[in-house]
Amino acid sequence: MTAFAAALDALFADAHLARDVVYTAEGGAPALVRAILRRPDDVIGFGEARIWSETTRLDLRVAEVASPCPGDRIEIDGEAFLIQGEPARDRERLVWTVDLRPA
């Protein structure tokens, strides 16, 4: 295990940064995984207009979720979301970042 992987394991184990969520692949069984939730505001340019929107992003460890896909379901504290768009992996290929939308 690399030092970077060990540091990520510590971050995902931290109760202040990460939480348990239920991940369900489309057509699969629910699984309890650790995730880091981020809800940044995005400002998107559209022509001359700037549009503000709330977003929900989640970081998942590749070790727990091998290949998340659009349409897979995530439950956070009883609230259901679907993965939208293509998930992206970090440079070290250890963490998926997924965009979510309410289910």
Coordinates of C-alpha atoms in Angstrom, one line a residue:
M1 CA 0.0 0.0 0.0
T2 CA 1.4 3.4 -0.9
A3 CA 1.6 6.3 1.5
F4 CA -1.1 8.1 -0.5
A5 CA -3.5 5.1 -0.3
A6 CA -2.9 4.9 3.5
A7 CA -3.6 8.6 3.8
L8 CA -6.9 8.2 1.9
D9 CA -7.9 5.3 4.1
A10 CA -7.4 7.5 7.1
L11 CA -9.5 10.3 5.5
F12 CA -12.3 8.0 4.7
A13 CA -12.2 6.5 8.2
D14 CA -12.5 10.0 9.8
A15 CA -16.0 10.5 11.2
H16 CA -15.8 14.3 10.6
L17 CA -15.0 14.0 6.9
A18 CA -16.6 10.8 5.7
R19 CA -19.9 9.0 6.3
D20 CA -21.6 5.8 5.6
V21 CA -23.8 5.8 2.5
V22 CA -25.8 3.0 0.7
Y23 CA -24.6 2.4 -2.8
T24 CA -26.8 0.3 -5.2
A25 CA -25.5 -0.4 -8.7
E26 CA -28.3 -0.6 -11.2
G27 CA -29.8 -4.1 -10.9
G28 CA -27.5 -4.9 -8.0
A29 CA -27.7 -5.3 -4.2
P30 CA -27.3 -2.4 -1.8
A31 CA -23.8 -2.1 -0.2
L32 CA -22.7 0.1 2.7
V33 CA -19.7 2.2 1.7
R34 CA -17.7 5.2 3.1
A35 CA -18.0 8.4 1.2
I36 CA -17.0 12.1 1.4
L37 CA -19.9 14.4 0.6
R38 CA -19.3 17.8 -1.0
R39 CA -22.1 20.3 -1.8
P40 CA -20.4 23.2 -3.5
D41 CA -22.2 26.0 -5.3
D42 CA -21.4 26.2 -9.0
V43 CA -21.6 29.3 -11.2
I44 CA -22.0 28.3 -14.8
G45 CA -21.6 30.7 -17.7
F46 CA -24.3 30.6 -20.4
G47 CA -23.7 33.2 -23.0
E48 CA -23.7 36.5 -21.1
A49 CA -25.6 35.0 -18.2
R50 CA -24.1 33.4 -15.1
I51 CA -26.3 30.8 -13.5
W52 CA -25.8 29.7 -9.9
S53 CA -26.7 26.2 -8.9
E54 CA -26.3 23.9 -5.9
T55 CA -24.5 20.7 -6.6
T56 CA -24.0 17.4 -4.8
R57 CA -20.8 15.5 -5.3
L58 CA -19.5 12.4 -3.6
D59 CA -16.1 10.9 -3.4
L60 CA -16.0 7.1 -3.3
R61 CA -13.0 4.8 -2.9
V62 CA -12.3 2.6 -5.9
A63 CA -11.6 -0.2 -3.5
E64 CA -15.2 -0.2 -2.4
V65 CA -17.0 0.8 -5.6
A66 CA -15.1 -0.6 -8.7
S67 CA -17.1 1.1 -11.5
P68 CA -20.0 3.4 -10.6
C69 CA -22.3 4.2 -13.6
P70 CA -24.9 6.9 -14.4
G71 CA -28.2 5.7 -12.9
D72 CA -26.6 4.0 -9.9
R73 CA -28.4 4.9 -6.6
I74 CA -26.8 6.5 -3.5
E75 CA -28.7 7.0 -0.2
I76 CA -27.4 9.6 2.2
D77 CA -29.2 9.7 5.6
G78 CA -32.4 8.3 4.0
E79 CA -32.3 10.8 1.0
A80 CA -32.0 9.1 -2.4
F81 CA -29.8 10.3 -5.3
L82 CA -28.8 9.0 -8.7
I83 CA -25.4 9.3 -10.3
Q84 CA -25.5 11.6 -13.3
G85 CA -22.8 12.0 -15.9
E86 CA -19.7 10.0 -16.1
P87 CA -17.7 9.4 -12.8
A88 CA -14.1 10.6 -12.8
R89 CA -11.2 9.0 -11.0
D90 CA -8.3 10.9 -9.4
R91 CA -4.8 10.9 -10.7
E92 CA -3.8 8.0 -8.4
R93 CA -6.8 6.0 -9.6
L94 CA -8.0 5.5 -5.9
V95 CA -11.1 7.8 -5.7
W96 CA -14.1 8.2 -7.9
T97 CA -15.9 11.6 -7.9
V98 CA -19.5 11.4 -8.9
D99 CA -22.2 14.1 -9.5
L100 CA -25.5 13.3 -8.0
R101 CA -29.1 14.4 -8.6
P102 CA -32.2 13.8 -6.4
A103 CA -33.9 10.5 -7.3

